[in-house]
Amino acid sequence: SPPGSIHLAQVDNFFRFGHTKARAQDELAKLQAVFSTIGLPLHELQCGQVMKSLGWVWDSALLRMSITPDKLAVMRVKLSAWAKASELGGRDIESVTGLLNFLADGCEAARPFVGCFYKLRAEAKNRARSGQCSMEDVKVVIDPRGECAASLQTVAEIFAEWDGVCPVVGGFSPVAFAQVVGFTDASTKDGCGGFAYVPVPTTMAPGGDIFAFSECYPSAIVEEAKVVEKESTAFLEAFAIYRWMVLFGAEFARRRVLIFSDSKSALGGIARAFSPVPRLQRIIKLIRILVARYHTTLRCAYVHTSRNIVADHCSHLRRAEADEECRALFGRRLRWRGIGPTLPSGEAGISDS
């Protein structure tokens, strides 16, 4: 090619926005003019508040994105089959990775599960290269206790009940802070507890009240925690976060939620959406299901025990002390919540009675 020449290839999905239809049409005309001058035609021009792009249907009036029922049905069949498979072919692994990437674009709940399949796909490609064969000929055994198997099972369960709609929720950024903040704690004997509040009140999430919970463990949780001290601590701390989501998740749906805990082990498993410890993995799975159900953008962070005093009192069932500490810190009393609705006990192997 001559020096300075420019090669043009097909490119997708240019978006121009306007507060009115006339403004949007004007922006579209400007974009057309730019590409017309270089002889690059534009196809499938759309203008309006509802349009199809990147495999999603975008609705700027309702601030949501969705997929068609037919696509959702096919996706569910594939996820269910992959979740039951003891091995996956190279092309299947590429399909899983691609589908999870697609879902992660619109659904926060799918994002933690993509990473392990990047590694699995790289392994499959290395096998194909070393064996000088195609990806169709590669077979990878899926460890039933491994991260990929757990991810597929959780994703299949999450999207089995999904309606195909994702509200457009702004993610965390340097200028987009938590809309709801929670603190949780778990004691080794008494129970778990915590509280939730809105740091910056808005019309969508009015502040003022600080809601708290303080409750004994279900008997099944107590029995399951009696194994190894380090693991049981993470298990109980994760259970406290799960109970926070059960009690407050629906009320603070479609929000950026930041939950503090003083257990790094529990936080690591929740962030990764996986733990090799089966009982902890079950709690993590329940948390991820609730995140998907309430369209929550969830982040968890570590707080030192010395700064988690209110939640610590709650976990030891010391409600009066928790209330007194809250008034000293925030100038407000706690509003207590009772036991809320939970997922069916059979899904977790636990009971909340």
C-alpha positions as CSV (number, residue, x, y, z in Angstrom):
1,S,0.0,0.0,0.0
2,P,1.2,3.5,-0.7
3,P,2.6,5.4,2.3
4,G,-0.1,7.4,4.1
5,S,-2.9,5.3,2.7
6,I,-5.8,4.5,5.0
7,H,-7.6,1.1,5.2
8,L,-11.2,1.0,6.3
9,A,-12.9,-2.0,7.7
10,Q,-16.4,-2.6,9.0
11,V,-17.0,-1.1,12.4
12,D,-20.1,-1.4,14.5
13,N,-22.3,0.4,16.9
14,F,-21.9,4.2,16.9
15,F,-24.2,5.8,19.4
16,R,-25.2,9.5,19.4
17,F,-27.4,10.8,22.2
18,G,-29.8,13.8,22.4
19,H,-32.3,14.9,24.9
20,T,-35.0,15.3,22.2
21,K,-35.7,13.3,19.0
22,A,-34.8,16.3,16.9
23,R,-31.5,16.6,18.6
24,A,-30.7,12.9,18.2
25,Q,-31.6,13.1,14.5
26,D,-29.3,16.1,14.1
27,E,-26.5,14.2,15.7
28,L,-27.2,11.2,13.5
29,A,-27.0,13.5,10.4
30,K,-23.6,14.8,11.5
31,L,-22.3,11.3,11.9
32,Q,-23.6,10.4,8.4
33,A,-21.9,13.4,6.9
34,V,-18.5,12.5,8.4
35,F,-18.6,9.0,7.0
36,S,-20.1,10.1,3.7
37,T,-17.0,12.3,3.0
38,I,-14.7,9.2,3.2
39,G,-17.1,7.0,1.3
40,L,-18.0,4.6,4.1
41,P,-21.7,3.8,4.1
42,L,-23.7,3.3,7.3
43,H,-26.3,0.5,7.6
44,E,-29.2,-0.1,10.0
45,L,-29.6,3.5,11.0
46,Q,-31.9,3.7,14.0
47,C,-33.3,6.7,15.8
48,G,-35.6,6.7,18.8
49,Q,-35.9,5.7,22.4
50,V,-35.9,1.9,21.7
51,M,-33.4,0.2,19.4
52,K,-31.5,-3.0,18.9
53,S,-27.7,-3.1,19.1
54,L,-25.0,-5.4,20.4
55,G,-27.5,-8.2,20.8
56,W,-29.6,-6.1,23.2
57,V,-32.8,-4.1,23.0
58,W,-32.1,-0.6,24.5
59,D,-34.8,1.5,26.0
60,S,-33.7,5.0,27.0
61,A,-37.1,5.9,28.3
62,L,-37.3,3.1,30.8
63,L,-33.5,3.0,31.3
64,R,-33.2,-0.7,30.7
65,M,-31.8,-3.2,28.2
66,S,-33.2,-6.6,27.4
67,I,-32.9,-9.6,25.2
68,T,-35.6,-11.3,23.2
69,P,-37.6,-14.2,24.7
70,D,-36.3,-16.5,21.9
71,K,-32.7,-15.7,22.6
72,L,-33.3,-16.1,26.4
73,A,-34.8,-19.5,25.9
74,V,-31.8,-20.7,23.8
75,M,-29.4,-19.3,26.3
76,R,-31.1,-21.2,29.2
77,V,-31.0,-24.5,27.3
78,K,-27.2,-24.0,26.6
79,L,-26.4,-23.0,30.2
80,S,-28.3,-25.9,31.6
81,A,-26.5,-28.4,29.3
82,W,-23.1,-27.0,30.1
83,A,-23.7,-27.0,33.8
84,K,-24.4,-30.7,33.7
85,A,-21.5,-31.7,31.4
86,S,-18.5,-33.5,32.8
87,E,-16.3,-32.4,29.9
88,L,-16.5,-29.6,27.4
89,G,-15.2,-29.4,23.9
90,G,-13.0,-26.5,22.7
91,R,-15.8,-24.9,20.8
92,D,-18.2,-25.3,23.7
93,I,-15.6,-23.5,25.9
94,E,-15.4,-20.6,23.4
95,S,-19.2,-20.5,23.3
96,V,-19.4,-20.4,27.2
97,T,-16.8,-17.6,27.3
98,G,-18.6,-15.6,24.6
99,L,-22.0,-16.0,26.2
100,L,-20.8,-14.9,29.6
101,N,-19.0,-11.9,28.1
102,F,-22.3,-11.0,26.4
103,L,-24.3,-11.3,29.6
104,A,-21.6,-9.4,31.6
105,D,-22.1,-6.4,29.3
106,G,-25.6,-5.9,30.7
107,C,-25.9,-8.0,33.8
108,E,-23.7,-7.3,36.8
109,A,-24.4,-10.7,38.2
110,A,-22.6,-12.5,35.3
111,R,-19.3,-10.6,35.6
112,P,-17.5,-12.5,38.3
113,F,-17.8,-15.8,36.4
114,V,-16.0,-14.9,33.2
115,G,-12.4,-15.0,34.4
116,C,-12.1,-18.8,35.0
117,F,-13.3,-19.5,31.4
118,Y,-10.6,-17.2,30.0
119,K,-8.1,-19.6,31.6
120,L,-10.0,-22.7,30.4
121,R,-10.2,-21.3,26.9
122,A,-6.4,-20.6,26.9
123,E,-5.8,-24.2,28.1
124,A,-8.0,-25.5,25.2
125,K,-6.1,-23.4,22.6
126,N,-2.8,-24.6,24.0
127,R,-3.9,-28.2,23.7
128,A,-5.0,-27.6,20.1
129,R,-1.7,-26.0,19.2
130,S,0.4,-28.7,20.9
131,G,-1.6,-31.5,19.4
132,Q,-1.8,-29.8,16.0
133,C,-5.6,-30.2,15.9
134,S,-8.7,-28.0,15.7
135,M,-10.7,-26.7,18.7
136,E,-13.4,-29.2,17.7
137,D,-11.1,-32.1,18.6
138,V,-10.1,-30.7,22.0
139,K,-11.9,-32.1,25.1
140,V,-11.4,-30.6,28.6
141,V,-12.6,-32.5,31.7
142,I,-14.5,-30.2,34.1
143,D,-13.5,-30.8,37.8
144,P,-16.9,-31.1,39.6
145,R,-15.4,-29.3,42.6
146,G,-13.6,-26.7,40.6
147,E,-14.3,-23.0,39.9
148,C,-15.6,-23.6,36.3
149,A,-18.2,-26.2,37.4
150,A,-19.4,-24.0,40.3
151,S,-19.6,-21.0,38.0
152,L,-21.7,-22.8,35.4
153,Q,-24.0,-24.2,38.0
154,T,-24.5,-20.8,39.6
155,V,-25.0,-19.0,36.3
156,A,-27.5,-21.6,35.1
157,E,-29.5,-21.1,38.3
158,I,-29.3,-17.3,38.1
159,F,-30.5,-17.1,34.6
160,A,-33.1,-19.8,34.9
161,E,-35.3,-17.2,36.7
162,W,-34.1,-14.1,34.9
163,D,-36.7,-12.3,32.8
164,G,-34.2,-11.1,30.3
165,V,-34.3,-7.4,31.5
166,C,-31.5,-5.4,33.0
167,P,-32.1,-2.0,34.3
168,V,-29.3,0.4,33.4
169,V,-27.5,0.9,36.7
170,G,-24.4,3.1,36.8
171,G,-21.4,1.2,38.1
172,F,-18.9,2.3,40.7
173,S,-16.3,4.9,39.4
174,P,-14.2,7.7,40.9
175,V,-17.3,9.9,40.7
176,A,-20.0,7.3,41.3
177,F,-20.0,6.3,44.9
178,A,-22.1,3.8,46.9
179,Q,-25.8,4.7,47.1
180,V,-26.3,2.3,50.0
181,V,-23.7,1.3,52.6
182,G,-23.9,-1.8,54.8
183,F,-21.9,-3.2,57.6
184,T,-22.1,-6.9,58.7
185,D,-20.5,-9.1,61.3
186,A,-20.8,-12.7,62.6
187,S,-20.0,-14.1,66.0
188,T,-18.9,-17.7,66.4
189,K,-21.6,-18.6,68.9
190,D,-24.4,-16.1,69.1
191,G,-25.5,-15.0,65.7
192,C,-25.0,-12.4,63.0
193,G,-26.1,-8.8,62.4
194,G,-25.4,-5.5,60.7
195,F,-27.0,-2.4,59.4
196,A,-27.7,-0.4,56.3
197,Y,-27.9,3.3,55.5
198,V,-27.9,5.8,52.6
199,P,-24.8,8.1,52.9
200,V,-26.0,10.6,50.3
201,P,-29.8,10.8,50.1
202,T,-31.5,11.1,46.7
203,T,-35.0,10.9,45.4
204,M,-34.4,7.3,44.5
205,A,-32.8,6.4,47.8
206,P,-33.9,8.8,50.5
207,G,-31.7,8.7,53.6
208,G,-32.4,9.3,57.3
209,D,-33.1,5.9,58.7
210,I,-30.5,3.3,59.7
211,F,-31.9,-0.2,59.5
212,A,-30.4,-3.0,61.4
213,F,-30.8,-6.7,62.1
214,S,-29.6,-8.9,64.9
215,E,-30.5,-12.6,64.9
216,C,-29.5,-16.1,66.1
217,Y,-28.2,-18.6,63.6
218,P,-30.5,-21.3,62.2
219,S,-29.5,-24.6,63.8
220,A,-28.3,-26.0,60.4
221,I,-25.8,-23.1,60.1
222,V,-24.4,-23.8,63.6
223,E,-23.9,-27.4,62.8
224,E,-22.3,-26.7,59.4
225,A,-19.9,-24.2,60.9
226,K,-18.4,-26.7,63.4
227,V,-15.5,-27.9,61.3
228,V,-12.4,-25.8,61.0
229,E,-12.1,-22.5,62.8
230,K,-10.7,-20.4,60.0
231,E,-13.1,-21.8,57.4
232,S,-16.1,-21.6,59.7
233,T,-15.4,-17.9,60.4
234,A,-15.5,-17.1,56.7
235,F,-18.6,-19.2,56.3
236,L,-20.4,-17.3,59.1
237,E,-19.2,-13.9,57.9
238,A,-20.5,-14.7,54.4
239,F,-23.8,-15.9,55.9
240,A,-24.1,-12.4,57.6
241,I,-23.7,-10.7,54.2
242,Y,-26.3,-13.1,52.7
243,R,-28.7,-12.2,55.5
244,W,-28.1,-8.5,54.8
245,M,-29.1,-9.1,51.1
246,V,-32.2,-11.1,52.1
247,L,-33.4,-8.3,54.5
248,F,-32.4,-5.2,52.5
249,G,-31.8,-6.3,48.9
250,A,-35.3,-5.7,47.6
251,E,-35.6,-2.3,49.3
252,F,-32.3,-1.1,47.8
253,A,-32.7,-2.8,44.4
254,R,-31.0,-1.2,41.4
255,R,-28.5,0.6,43.5
256,R,-24.7,0.6,44.0
257,V,-24.3,-1.2,47.3
258,L,-21.1,-1.3,49.3
259,I,-21.0,-3.8,52.2
260,F,-18.2,-3.8,54.8
261,S,-17.0,-6.9,56.6
262,D,-14.0,-7.7,58.8
263,S,-13.4,-11.1,57.2
264,K,-11.0,-11.0,54.3
265,S,-11.5,-14.7,53.6
266,A,-15.3,-14.2,53.1
267,L,-14.8,-11.1,51.0
268,G,-12.3,-12.8,48.7
269,G,-14.7,-15.6,48.0
270,I,-17.6,-13.3,47.3
271,A,-15.6,-11.1,45.0
272,R,-14.4,-14.1,43.1
273,A,-17.8,-15.7,43.3
274,F,-16.1,-19.0,44.2
275,S,-14.7,-20.9,47.2
276,P,-13.2,-24.4,47.2
277,V,-15.0,-25.0,50.5
278,P,-18.4,-26.4,49.6
279,R,-20.4,-24.8,52.4
280,L,-18.9,-21.4,51.8
281,Q,-19.6,-21.8,48.0
282,R,-23.3,-22.5,48.8
283,I,-23.6,-19.1,50.6
284,I,-21.6,-17.3,47.9
285,K,-24.0,-18.8,45.3
286,L,-27.0,-17.5,47.2
287,I,-25.5,-14.0,47.4
288,R,-24.9,-13.9,43.7
289,I,-28.5,-15.1,43.0
290,L,-29.8,-12.2,45.1
291,V,-27.5,-9.8,43.4
292,A,-29.0,-10.9,40.1
293,R,-32.6,-10.9,41.4
294,Y,-32.4,-7.3,42.7
295,H,-30.1,-6.0,39.9
296,T,-27.7,-4.8,42.5
297,T,-24.2,-3.5,41.7
298,L,-22.5,-5.0,44.7
299,R,-19.0,-4.3,46.1
300,C,-17.6,-5.6,49.3
301,A,-14.7,-4.1,51.3
302,Y,-12.7,-4.9,54.4
303,V,-13.1,-2.9,57.6
304,H,-11.0,-3.5,60.7
305,T,-12.9,-5.0,63.6
306,S,-12.2,-1.9,65.7
307,R,-14.3,0.1,63.2
308,N,-17.1,-2.4,63.0
309,I,-18.4,-2.0,66.5
310,V,-22.1,-1.5,65.7
311,A,-22.3,-4.6,63.6
312,D,-20.3,-6.5,66.2
313,H,-22.8,-5.6,68.9
314,C,-25.6,-6.8,66.5
315,S,-23.9,-10.1,65.9
316,H,-23.7,-10.8,69.7
317,L,-27.4,-9.9,70.0
318,R,-26.5,-6.8,72.1
319,R,-29.2,-4.5,70.6
320,A,-29.1,-1.9,73.4
321,E,-25.3,-1.5,73.0
322,A,-25.6,-1.3,69.2
323,D,-28.3,1.3,69.4
324,E,-26.2,3.4,71.9
325,E,-23.1,3.1,69.7
326,C,-25.1,4.1,66.6
327,R,-26.4,7.2,68.3
328,A,-22.9,8.2,69.3
329,L,-21.6,7.8,65.7
330,F,-24.6,8.9,63.6
331,G,-26.8,10.8,66.0
332,R,-29.7,8.4,65.2
333,R,-31.2,5.3,66.6
334,L,-31.4,2.0,64.8
335,R,-34.6,0.7,63.3
336,W,-34.7,-3.0,63.7
337,R,-35.7,-5.5,61.1
338,G,-37.0,-9.0,61.8
339,I,-36.4,-12.2,59.9
340,G,-37.2,-11.6,56.3
341,P,-38.1,-13.9,53.4
342,T,-35.3,-16.2,52.1
343,L,-34.7,-18.5,49.3
344,P,-36.1,-22.0,49.7
345,S,-34.0,-23.9,52.2
346,G,-33.4,-26.8,49.8
347,E,-31.4,-24.5,47.5
348,A,-28.8,-23.7,50.2
349,G,-29.0,-26.8,52.4
350,I,-30.0,-24.5,55.2
351,S,-33.0,-23.3,57.0
352,D,-33.8,-19.8,58.2
353,S,-36.4,-20.8,60.8
